[in-house]
Tab-separated table of C-alpha atoms in Angstrom:
chain	number	residue	atom	x	y	z
A	1	MET	CA	-84.605	-126.558	160.594
A	2	LEU	CA	-86.684	-126.189	158.095
A	3	VAL	CA	-84.530	-123.879	156.021
A	4	LEU	CA	-80.592	-124.888	158.111
A	5	CYS	CA	-82.103	-128.950	157.575
A	6	GLY	CA	-82.972	-128.333	153.186
A	7	ALA	CA	-79.274	-126.354	153.517
A	8	ILE	CA	-77.689	-129.355	153.774
A	9	PHE	CA	-79.252	-132.161	152.590
A	10	LEU	CA	-78.802	-129.853	149.458
A	11	GLU	CA	-75.350	-129.562	149.690
A	12	GLY	CA	-74.916	-133.669	150.771
A	13	VAL	CA	-77.465	-133.883	147.296
A	14	ASP	CA	-74.405	-131.616	145.400
A	15	ILE	CA	-71.840	-133.351	146.865
A	16	SER	CA	-73.101	-137.087	145.533
A	17	MET	CA	-74.592	-136.719	142.806
A	18	MET	CA	-71.953	-135.248	140.429
A	19	GLY	CA	-69.527	-138.351	140.301
A	20	VAL	CA	-73.268	-139.773	138.026
A	21	ALA	CA	-72.855	-137.255	135.554
A	22	LEU	CA	-68.558	-137.325	135.355
A	23	PRO	CA	-69.781	-139.399	132.115
A	24	ALA	CA	-72.257	-137.472	130.538
A	25	ILE	CA	-70.347	-134.008	131.466
A	26	ARG	CA	-66.820	-135.706	129.395
A	27	ALA	CA	-69.106	-136.830	126.470
A	28	ASP	CA	-69.946	-133.239	126.139
A	29	LEU	CA	-67.651	-131.089	126.590
A	30	GLY	CA	-64.831	-132.862	125.295
A	31	LEU	CA	-62.454	-133.092	129.218
A	32	SER	CA	-59.317	-135.850	129.492
A	33	THR	CA	-59.176	-138.090	132.595
A	34	ALA	CA	-57.321	-135.668	134.683
A	35	ALA	CA	-59.046	-132.898	133.628
A	36	LEU	CA	-62.222	-134.455	134.385
A	37	GLN	CA	-61.387	-135.353	137.889
A	38	TRP	CA	-60.701	-131.701	138.654
A	39	VAL	CA	-64.546	-131.652	138.353
A	40	VAL	CA	-64.432	-132.930	141.646
A	41	SER	CA	-61.475	-132.470	143.066
A	42	GLY	CA	-62.188	-128.090	142.892
A	43	TYR	CA	-65.251	-128.106	145.489
A	44	VAL	CA	-63.169	-130.248	147.986
A	45	LEU	CA	-60.198	-128.726	147.722
A	46	GLY	CA	-62.450	-125.379	147.806
A	47	TYR	CA	-64.512	-126.854	150.656
A	48	GLY	CA	-61.406	-128.283	152.824
A	49	GLY	CA	-59.505	-125.386	152.175
A	50	PHE	CA	-61.448	-122.911	153.710
A	51	VAL	CA	-64.115	-124.701	156.262
A	52	LEU	CA	-62.236	-123.968	159.459
A	53	LEU	CA	-61.773	-120.490	157.742
A	54	GLY	CA	-65.478	-120.020	157.424
A	55	GLY	CA	-66.236	-121.750	161.011
A	56	ARG	CA	-64.160	-119.364	162.329
A	57	ALA	CA	-65.918	-116.268	160.182
A	58	ALA	CA	-69.850	-117.104	161.484
A	59	ASP	CA	-67.790	-116.690	164.931
A	60	LEU	CA	-66.867	-113.050	164.010
A	61	LEU	CA	-68.740	-111.620	161.673
A	62	GLY	CA	-71.655	-113.525	163.052
A	63	ARG	CA	-73.514	-116.989	161.791
A	64	ARG	CA	-77.102	-115.170	160.387
A	65	ARG	CA	-74.627	-113.416	157.466
A	66	MET	CA	-72.937	-115.781	156.833
A	67	PHE	CA	-75.296	-118.635	156.268
A	68	ILE	CA	-77.196	-116.240	154.024
A	69	GLY	CA	-74.361	-114.521	152.484
A	70	TRP	CA	-72.640	-117.972	151.653
A	71	LEU	CA	-76.139	-119.299	150.157
A	72	GLY	CA	-75.771	-117.356	148.065
A	73	VAL	CA	-72.384	-117.078	146.152
A	74	PHE	CA	-73.440	-120.935	146.363
A	75	ILE	CA	-76.073	-120.313	144.346
A	76	ALA	CA	-74.401	-117.691	141.648
A	77	PHE	CA	-71.918	-120.308	141.267
A	78	SER	CA	-74.104	-123.681	141.108
A	79	GLY	CA	-76.495	-121.062	138.210
A	80	LEU	CA	-72.963	-120.821	136.821
A	81	GLY	CA	-71.196	-124.230	136.759
A	82	GLY	CA	-75.084	-124.891	134.316
A	83	LEU	CA	-73.589	-123.074	131.733
A	84	ALA	CA	-70.137	-123.649	131.586
A	85	THR	CA	-68.816	-123.939	127.612
A	86	GLU	CA	-65.753	-124.660	128.687
A	87	GLY	CA	-64.340	-127.273	130.823
A	88	TRP	CA	-61.905	-124.796	132.911
A	89	MET	CA	-65.219	-122.827	133.318
A	90	LEU	CA	-66.488	-125.460	134.632
A	91	ILE	CA	-64.038	-126.584	137.701
A	92	LEU	CA	-64.046	-122.764	138.643
A	93	ALA	CA	-67.622	-122.548	139.344
A	94	ARG	CA	-67.351	-126.337	141.469
A	95	PHE	CA	-63.934	-124.771	143.375
A	96	ALA	CA	-66.059	-121.850	143.922
A	97	THR	CA	-68.610	-123.170	145.106
A	98	GLY	CA	-67.533	-125.883	147.216
A	99	VAL	CA	-66.244	-122.366	148.973
A	100	ALA	CA	-69.608	-121.143	149.556
A	101	ALA	CA	-69.898	-123.954	150.996
A	102	ALA	CA	-66.973	-123.879	153.211
A	103	PHE	CA	-68.623	-120.798	154.733
A	104	LEU	CA	-72.341	-122.114	154.508
A	105	ALA	CA	-71.991	-125.798	156.547
A	106	PRO	CA	-70.462	-124.575	159.716
A	107	ALA	CA	-72.263	-121.484	160.238
A	108	GLY	CA	-75.666	-123.349	159.744
A	109	LEU	CA	-74.272	-126.549	162.167
A	110	SER	CA	-73.075	-123.284	165.318
A	111	ILE	CA	-76.349	-121.635	164.498
A	112	ILE	CA	-78.033	-124.548	165.776
A	113	THR	CA	-76.047	-124.988	168.494
A	114	THR	CA	-76.091	-122.420	169.535
A	115	THR	CA	-79.358	-121.893	169.166
A	116	PHE	CA	-80.874	-124.808	171.553
A	117	PRO	CA	-79.844	-125.685	175.045
A	118	GLU	CA	-77.209	-127.755	175.203
A	119	GLY	CA	-79.081	-131.164	175.939
A	120	ALA	CA	-81.534	-133.622	174.979
A	121	ALA	CA	-83.298	-130.261	173.104
A	122	ARG	CA	-79.690	-129.494	170.467
A	123	ASP	CA	-78.848	-133.607	170.389
A	124	ARG	CA	-82.866	-133.688	168.743
A	125	ALA	CA	-81.585	-131.378	166.673
A	126	VAL	CA	-78.224	-132.113	165.964
A	127	LEU	CA	-79.324	-135.417	164.557
A	128	VAL	CA	-82.416	-133.812	162.595
A	129	TYR	CA	-79.546	-132.060	160.643
A	130	ALA	CA	-77.107	-134.852	160.349
A	131	GLY	CA	-79.861	-137.075	159.095
A	132	ALA	CA	-80.947	-134.407	156.195
A	133	ALA	CA	-77.117	-134.350	155.320
A	134	ALA	CA	-76.840	-137.987	155.441
A	135	GLY	CA	-80.150	-138.947	153.022
A	136	GLY	CA	-78.578	-135.465	150.694
A	137	PHE	CA	-76.552	-137.646	150.392
A	138	SER	CA	-77.228	-140.881	150.427
A	139	LEU	CA	-80.122	-140.312	147.359
A	140	GLY	CA	-77.557	-137.813	145.322
A	141	MET	CA	-76.744	-140.148	143.274
A	142	VAL	CA	-80.308	-141.117	142.988
A	143	VAL	CA	-81.024	-137.297	142.018
A	144	GLY	CA	-78.587	-137.255	139.522
A	145	GLY	CA	-78.856	-140.529	136.998
A	146	LEU	CA	-82.389	-138.854	137.065
A	147	LEU	CA	-81.256	-135.248	136.392
A	148	THR	CA	-79.027	-136.673	133.328
A	149	SER	CA	-80.844	-138.500	131.666
A	150	VAL	CA	-82.160	-135.473	131.070
A	151	ASP	CA	-79.781	-132.967	130.737
A	152	TRP	CA	-76.901	-133.024	132.861
A	153	ARG	CA	-76.577	-129.603	133.014
A	154	TRP	CA	-80.128	-130.116	135.650
A	155	VAL	CA	-77.416	-131.550	137.336
A	156	PHE	CA	-77.043	-127.900	138.274
A	157	PHE	CA	-79.185	-125.652	137.711
A	158	ALA	CA	-82.253	-127.543	140.512
A	159	PRO	CA	-79.882	-127.001	142.958
A	160	VAL	CA	-79.594	-123.700	142.624
A	161	VAL	CA	-83.712	-123.620	142.231
A	162	MET	CA	-83.592	-125.521	146.404
A	163	ALA	CA	-81.662	-123.717	147.213
A	164	SER	CA	-83.134	-119.966	146.249
A	165	LEU	CA	-86.346	-120.953	147.158
A	166	LEU	CA	-84.110	-121.462	150.727
A	167	LEU	CA	-82.777	-118.202	150.767
A	168	ALA	CA	-86.325	-116.376	150.457
A	169	ALA	CA	-86.750	-118.756	153.324
A	170	ALA	CA	-83.746	-117.769	155.629
A	171	LEU	CA	-84.376	-113.742	155.702
A	172	PRO	CA	-87.408	-113.979	158.229
A	173	LEU	CA	-86.506	-117.343	159.504
A	174	VAL	CA	-83.352	-118.093	160.365
A	175	PRO	CA	-82.876	-115.930	163.591
A	176	ARG	CA	-80.480	-112.787	164.362
A	177	ASP	CA	-77.446	-112.630	166.364
A	178	VAL	CA	-74.265	-111.031	167.614
A	179	PRO	CA	-71.567	-111.230	166.254
A	180	ALA	CA	-68.417	-112.116	168.703
A	181	ALA	CA	-66.356	-109.234	167.282
A	182	GLY	CA	-69.264	-106.533	167.776
A	183	GLY	CA	-68.505	-105.873	164.050
A	184	ARG	CA	-65.107	-105.029	164.736
A	185	ALA	CA	-63.637	-108.056	163.266
A	186	ARG	CA	-59.153	-109.240	163.425
A	187	PHE	CA	-58.260	-111.616	161.273
A	188	ASP	CA	-55.344	-113.665	161.723
A	189	VAL	CA	-54.144	-112.466	158.226
A	190	PRO	CA	-50.956	-114.675	157.935
A	191	GLY	CA	-52.724	-117.828	159.594
A	192	THR	CA	-55.306	-117.975	157.510
A	193	LEU	CA	-53.171	-118.233	154.348
A	194	ALA	CA	-50.850	-120.770	156.251
A	195	LEU	CA	-53.226	-122.857	157.013
A	196	THR	CA	-55.533	-122.436	153.710
A	197	GLY	CA	-52.917	-123.526	152.411
A	198	ALA	CA	-51.686	-126.250	153.607
A	199	MET	CA	-55.446	-127.764	153.114
A	200	LEU	CA	-55.140	-127.667	149.526
A	201	LEU	CA	-51.430	-128.916	150.289
A	202	LEU	CA	-52.982	-132.036	151.579
A	203	VAL	CA	-55.804	-132.943	149.610
A	204	VAL	CA	-54.091	-132.338	146.031
A	205	ALA	CA	-51.264	-134.961	147.869
A	206	VAL	CA	-54.543	-137.263	148.674
A	207	VAL	CA	-56.579	-136.895	145.803
A	208	HIS	CA	-54.171	-137.877	143.123
A	209	LEU	CA	-51.936	-139.983	145.720
A	210	PRO	CA	-52.546	-142.749	143.103
A	211	GLU	CA	-51.274	-140.930	139.618
A	212	VAL	CA	-48.711	-138.639	140.050
A	213	ALA	CA	-45.233	-140.470	141.108
A	214	ALA	CA	-44.307	-140.872	144.249
A	215	TRP	CA	-41.517	-137.569	144.376
A	216	VAL	CA	-44.880	-135.195	143.764
A	217	THR	CA	-46.298	-136.446	146.507
A	218	ALA	CA	-44.106	-136.574	149.012
A	219	ALA	CA	-42.397	-132.791	148.553
A	220	THR	CA	-46.607	-131.782	148.206
A	221	LEU	CA	-47.313	-133.620	151.308
A	222	ALA	CA	-44.295	-131.964	153.417
A	223	GLY	CA	-45.408	-128.575	151.388
A	224	SER	CA	-48.014	-128.628	153.479
A	225	ALA	CA	-46.163	-129.880	156.819
A	226	ALA	CA	-44.483	-127.104	156.454
A	227	LEU	CA	-47.375	-124.649	156.054
A	228	PHE	CA	-49.059	-126.527	159.163
A	229	ALA	CA	-46.333	-125.809	161.257
A	230	ALA	CA	-46.061	-121.855	159.714
A	231	PHE	CA	-50.006	-121.945	160.618
A	232	VAL	CA	-49.450	-123.503	164.626
A	233	ALA	CA	-46.085	-120.564	164.570
A	234	VAL	CA	-48.406	-118.466	163.895
A	235	GLN	CA	-51.188	-119.274	165.886
A	236	ARG	CA	-48.790	-119.022	169.219
A	237	ARG	CA	-48.118	-115.118	168.601
A	238	SER	CA	-51.147	-114.082	166.620
A	239	PRO	CA	-53.019	-111.809	169.551
A	240	ALA	CA	-55.962	-113.255	167.149
A	241	PRO	CA	-55.617	-116.092	166.497
A	242	LEU	CA	-57.890	-117.362	163.491
A	243	MET	CA	-57.908	-121.346	165.609
A	244	ARG	CA	-57.307	-121.670	169.538
A	245	LEU	CA	-54.723	-124.692	169.764
A	246	GLY	CA	-55.870	-125.520	172.990
A	247	ILE	CA	-59.628	-126.406	172.047
A	248	LEU	CA	-57.861	-129.735	169.933
A	249	ARG	CA	-57.416	-130.431	173.602
A	250	SER	CA	-60.251	-132.025	173.699
A	251	ARG	CA	-60.323	-135.791	174.325
A	252	PRO	CA	-63.396	-136.405	172.846
A	253	LEU	CA	-63.656	-133.354	169.900
A	254	LEU	CA	-60.666	-135.575	169.227
A	255	ARG	CA	-62.180	-138.655	169.044
A	256	ALA	CA	-64.868	-138.004	167.381
A	257	ASN	CA	-63.082	-135.942	164.761
A	258	ILE	CA	-61.205	-139.546	164.653
A	259	GLY	CA	-64.398	-141.491	164.380
A	260	ALA	CA	-65.887	-138.586	161.013
A	261	PHE	CA	-63.168	-138.936	159.551
A	262	LEU	CA	-62.292	-142.708	159.389
A	263	LEU	CA	-66.331	-143.264	158.604
A	264	VAL	CA	-66.594	-141.237	156.486
A	265	ALA	CA	-63.479	-142.251	154.396
A	266	GLY	CA	-64.711	-145.523	154.694
A	267	PHE	CA	-68.560	-144.357	152.728
A	268	MET	CA	-66.402	-142.808	149.780
A	269	GLY	CA	-64.304	-145.580	149.045
A	270	PHE	CA	-66.381	-148.624	149.581
A	271	GLN	CA	-69.222	-146.306	147.205
A	272	PHE	CA	-66.699	-145.870	144.406
A	273	VAL	CA	-66.350	-149.568	144.200
A	274	ALA	CA	-69.880	-150.555	144.436
A	275	VAL	CA	-70.245	-147.982	141.642
A	276	LEU	CA	-67.256	-149.990	139.370
A	277	TYR	CA	-68.819	-153.290	141.019
A	278	LEU	CA	-72.610	-152.509	139.509
A	279	GLN	CA	-71.447	-150.229	136.130
A	280	GLU	CA	-68.994	-151.512	134.536
A	281	LEU	CA	-68.601	-155.443	135.605
A	282	ARG	CA	-72.652	-156.181	135.458
A	283	GLY	CA	-73.578	-153.597	132.995
A	284	TRP	CA	-76.434	-151.828	135.559
A	285	SER	CA	-77.161	-148.001	133.945
A	286	GLU	CA	-76.867	-144.969	136.311
A	287	ILE	CA	-80.333	-145.177	136.926
A	288	GLU	CA	-80.097	-148.681	138.383
A	289	THR	CA	-77.748	-148.316	140.240
A	290	GLY	CA	-78.787	-145.407	142.005
A	291	LEU	CA	-81.772	-146.873	142.853
A	292	ALA	CA	-80.180	-149.657	144.312
A	293	LEU	CA	-77.720	-147.509	146.261
A	294	ALA	CA	-80.488	-145.568	147.364
A	295	VAL	CA	-81.348	-148.052	150.242
A	296	ILE	CA	-78.122	-146.685	151.950
A	297	GLY	CA	-80.452	-143.860	152.750
A	298	ILE	CA	-83.906	-145.499	154.854
A	299	ASP	CA	-80.390	-143.281	157.486
A	300	ALA	CA	-81.993	-139.862	156.541
A	301	VAL	CA	-85.846	-142.083	158.400
A	302	ILE	CA	-83.795	-143.881	160.652
A	303	ALA	CA	-81.336	-140.754	161.871
A	304	PRO	CA	-84.246	-138.262	163.664
A	305	THR	CA	-86.947	-140.712	164.753
A	306	LEU	CA	-84.880	-143.747	166.462
A	307	THR	CA	-81.291	-141.956	166.648
A	308	PRO	CA	-82.527	-139.524	169.187
A	309	ARG	CA	-84.672	-142.705	171.675
A	310	LEU	CA	-81.648	-144.791	171.492
A	311	VAL	CA	-79.233	-141.729	172.040
A	312	ALA	CA	-81.321	-140.344	175.862
A	313	ARG	CA	-81.949	-144.180	176.765
A	314	TYR	CA	-78.293	-145.464	176.705
A	315	GLY	CA	-75.982	-142.902	175.845
A	316	ASN	CA	-73.677	-140.445	172.642
A	317	GLN	CA	-70.875	-142.944	172.929
A	318	ARG	CA	-72.380	-146.571	172.729
A	319	VAL	CA	-75.051	-144.974	170.482
A	320	ILE	CA	-71.324	-144.447	168.179
A	321	ALA	CA	-69.861	-147.210	168.724
A	322	VAL	CA	-73.566	-149.908	168.209
A	323	GLY	CA	-73.141	-147.771	164.459
A	324	LEU	CA	-69.522	-147.845	163.391
A	325	VAL	CA	-69.276	-151.949	164.553
A	326	LEU	CA	-72.342	-152.024	161.976
A	327	VAL	CA	-70.939	-149.885	159.511
A	328	ALA	CA	-67.649	-152.432	159.999
A	329	LEU	CA	-69.993	-155.795	159.285
A	330	ALA	CA	-72.542	-154.138	156.469
A	331	PHE	CA	-68.846	-153.611	154.692
A	332	ALA	CA	-67.095	-157.121	155.338
A	333	TRP	CA	-70.289	-158.903	153.892
A	334	PHE	CA	-69.256	-157.617	150.869
A	335	LEU	CA	-65.787	-158.669	150.626
A	336	PRO	CA	-66.690	-162.150	149.431
A	337	LEU	CA	-68.175	-159.979	146.118
A	338	GLY	CA	-69.281	-162.161	143.734
A	339	MET	CA	-70.267	-161.994	140.094
A	340	THR	CA	-73.698	-163.576	140.084
A	341	TRP	CA	-74.737	-161.607	143.561
A	342	SER	CA	-78.582	-160.420	143.162
A	343	PHE	CA	-79.252	-157.557	144.604
A	344	LEU	CA	-80.743	-159.253	146.961
A	345	THR	CA	-77.345	-160.827	147.861
A	346	LEU	CA	-76.335	-156.883	148.761
A	347	LEU	CA	-79.743	-156.206	150.430
A	348	PRO	CA	-78.922	-156.563	153.905
A	349	GLY	CA	-75.574	-155.292	153.431
A	350	LEU	CA	-76.465	-152.160	151.985
A	351	LEU	CA	-79.433	-151.869	154.686
A	352	ALA	CA	-77.204	-152.569	157.086
A	353	ILE	CA	-74.622	-149.347	156.210
A	354	GLY	CA	-77.711	-146.789	156.268
A	355	PHE	CA	-78.937	-148.328	159.475
A	356	GLY	CA	-75.272	-148.017	160.968
A	357	PHE	CA	-74.768	-144.657	159.357
A	358	ALA	CA	-78.217	-143.055	160.854
A	359	LEU	CA	-76.127	-144.145	164.659
A	360	ALA	CA	-72.870	-142.944	164.093
A	361	TYR	CA	-73.004	-140.538	162.367
A	362	GLY	CA	-75.168	-137.343	163.885
A	363	PRO	CA	-74.097	-138.200	167.825
A	364	LEU	CA	-70.752	-138.182	166.315
A	365	THR	CA	-71.753	-134.054	164.973
A	366	ILE	CA	-72.860	-134.358	169.011
A	367	ALA	CA	-69.585	-135.100	170.153
A	368	ALA	CA	-68.063	-132.966	167.643
A	369	THR	CA	-69.591	-129.682	169.625
A	370	ASP	CA	-70.266	-130.625	172.628
A	371	ASP	CA	-68.973	-128.991	175.956
A	372	VAL	CA	-67.373	-126.473	173.714
A	373	ASP	CA	-67.795	-122.644	174.463
A	374	ALA	CA	-71.048	-121.170	172.561
A	375	GLU	CA	-67.649	-118.346	171.507
A	376	GLU	CA	-66.082	-121.430	169.229
A	377	GLN	CA	-69.070	-123.312	167.735
A	378	GLY	CA	-68.031	-122.115	164.641
A	379	LEU	CA	-64.698	-123.442	164.394
A	380	ALA	CA	-65.978	-127.142	166.091
A	381	SER	CA	-67.936	-127.110	163.524
A	382	GLY	CA	-65.343	-125.860	160.689
A	383	ILE	CA	-62.831	-129.156	162.611
A	384	LEU	CA	-65.677	-131.474	161.817
A	385	THR	CA	-66.695	-130.792	158.261
A	386	THR	CA	-63.223	-129.840	157.810
A	387	SER	CA	-63.023	-134.174	159.001
A	388	PHE	CA	-65.418	-135.395	156.513
A	389	GLN	CA	-63.287	-133.375	153.480
A	390	PHE	CA	-60.430	-134.793	154.455
A	391	GLY	CA	-61.850	-138.105	154.716
A	392	SER	CA	-63.985	-138.875	151.646
A	393	ALA	CA	-60.633	-137.598	150.310
A	394	LEU	CA	-58.134	-139.776	151.842
A	395	GLY	CA	-60.677	-142.208	151.754
A	396	LEU	CA	-61.722	-142.367	148.112
A	397	ALA	CA	-57.223	-141.624	147.169
A	398	VAL	CA	-56.670	-145.234	149.336
A	399	THR	CA	-58.490	-147.411	147.708
A	400	THR	CA	-58.517	-146.388	144.136
A	401	ALA	CA	-54.623	-146.913	144.455
A	402	VAL	CA	-54.932	-150.600	146.479
A	403	VAL	CA	-57.861	-151.199	143.341
A	404	VAL	CA	-55.266	-150.100	140.537
A	405	ALA	CA	-52.018	-151.651	142.135
A	406	ALA	CA	-54.476	-155.261	142.242
A	407	ALA	CA	-55.960	-155.179	139.162
A	408	GLY	CA	-52.089	-155.239	138.018
A	409	SER	CA	-51.828	-159.137	139.502
A	410	GLY	CA	-55.399	-160.819	139.226
A	411	THR	CA	-59.045	-160.079	137.989
A	412	THR	CA	-61.193	-156.619	137.708
A	413	LEU	CA	-62.769	-158.949	140.390
A	414	ASP	CA	-60.536	-159.475	142.649
A	415	SER	CA	-58.957	-155.902	142.705
A	416	TYR	CA	-62.241	-154.654	143.795
A	417	ARG	CA	-62.452	-156.796	146.604
A	418	ALA	CA	-59.160	-155.602	147.235
A	419	GLY	CA	-60.477	-152.201	147.763
A	420	LEU	CA	-63.606	-153.190	149.660
A	421	LEU	CA	-60.805	-153.849	152.384
A	422	VAL	CA	-59.902	-150.620	152.947
A	423	PRO	CA	-63.434	-149.605	153.863
A	424	VAL	CA	-63.373	-152.434	156.413
A	425	ALA	CA	-59.265	-151.500	158.473
A	426	ALA	CA	-60.867	-147.854	158.302
A	427	LEU	CA	-64.239	-148.712	160.413
A	428	VAL	CA	-62.115	-150.870	162.892
A	429	ILE	CA	-59.546	-148.447	163.695
A	430	ALA	CA	-62.416	-146.009	164.258
A	431	SER	CA	-64.396	-148.410	166.246
A	432	LEU	CA	-61.299	-149.781	168.445
A	433	VAL	CA	-61.329	-145.790	169.147
A	434	THR	CA	-64.664	-144.980	170.921
A	435	VAL	CA	-64.130	-148.142	172.854
A	436	ALA	CA	-61.366	-147.014	173.821
A	437	GLY	CA	-62.856	-143.455	174.711
A	438	LEU	CA	-66.352	-145.360	176.817
A	439	ARG	CA	-63.951	-147.554	178.479
A	440	ARG	CA	-61.698	-144.829	179.778
A	441	ARG	CA	-65.831	-142.645	180.330
A	442	GLY	CA	-66.581	-145.984	182.074
A	443	SER	CA	-63.582	-146.562	184.294
A	444	ALA	CA	-64.066	-141.897	185.612
A	445	ALA	CA	-67.686	-143.261	186.227
A	446	PRO	CA	-66.743	-143.524	190.157
A	447	VAL	CA	-65.141	-140.494	190.288
A	448	GLU	CA	-68.308	-138.828	188.506
A	449	GLU	CA	-70.530	-139.863	191.044
A	450	LEU	CA	-68.736	-138.756	193.744
A	451	ALA	CA	-68.133	-135.778	192.704
A	452	ARG	CA	-71.885	-135.484	192.088
A	453	ALA	CA	-72.854	-136.910	195.286
A	454	HIS	CA	-70.200	-134.950	197.043
């Protein structure tokens, strides 16, 4: 658990601390705004485009093999990013690091879900794991600010040091497993190419939505839709499909992924507006901004301690619903954002975000992998990670588009307030979907009780 939680904590830190280092990277390498965006977009493309393949590879080729092997790839390309002297070198290194994370993350989660028996033991392990991921994501901006104040290259070198220690510990500690393919894996190559291409095009369309012409976005989305259709057609005919389409018939899995998608979409949109507000409008430094937003990192404490007790007492779905509603209310707290707001004014909303995130994130991870066969745990983990990645890209893109559009008809502060409507709307929808699932489960409860009594 220490090794696996360390890996997902590192991944969370790696994603969030990059935003703080971007201005220093641009100044040193002379990147344009468009090129600078690819430092972030390259990682998202690599991660989002390959994560389902990563989950399937963990199931077929062995979870330990995928975890240890791709942790080594992560180390190599993170180090190359720190040594980059040209923009294209850095972007390529970020893309490869994202691909490594796409194979690493589902392998780590599926090791947990197949090692611990379904029930309280697995739920607690998943909640601890999710807490480490959320804590890394929340604290990444602080770490990024501190490292960038020394040299932006340490944003890449520091993960190399930590990942190397994790790799040394993983070799003797991560349990061995027997690959489902028995060492003779059969991959659905046409399906893999179609799915990866569809995801890459979808991520490109979402990430670049605010800055390209409408017809370019429409053409990109049409290409993505065509490749998705080709993927479905291939899966129906392939003797060894990349993804069993029947897994998507699970309503709990779909609800969990919708909730995860919208939760991260809302958080990324909020973080984007909060950083612009604090740094560009209020003049806070990078370290001051990171320390302020670090309050959200309280989820790293609550997730492994309080959340498991609440899940055991009230049930997974109820805890998810309360968490999502709390985050929605927290985002709404910031809607009347003012120029004279002090840190104490921001504090209640930031604490509520951290508390609600801790209640929702881990239980959503449980819900997305519960009642899934052991040989498909990697696939279920890959689907969940895909939801997180596309959620972050979509939330950031839509929020940016709203802020830019609102800036043309009002003040900068008005545009930020308009942008905050996106996170609020995302969490309201997520809450409604979860509550609807609760009501459906409640109406089915008498039948289930009768069956157990019989």
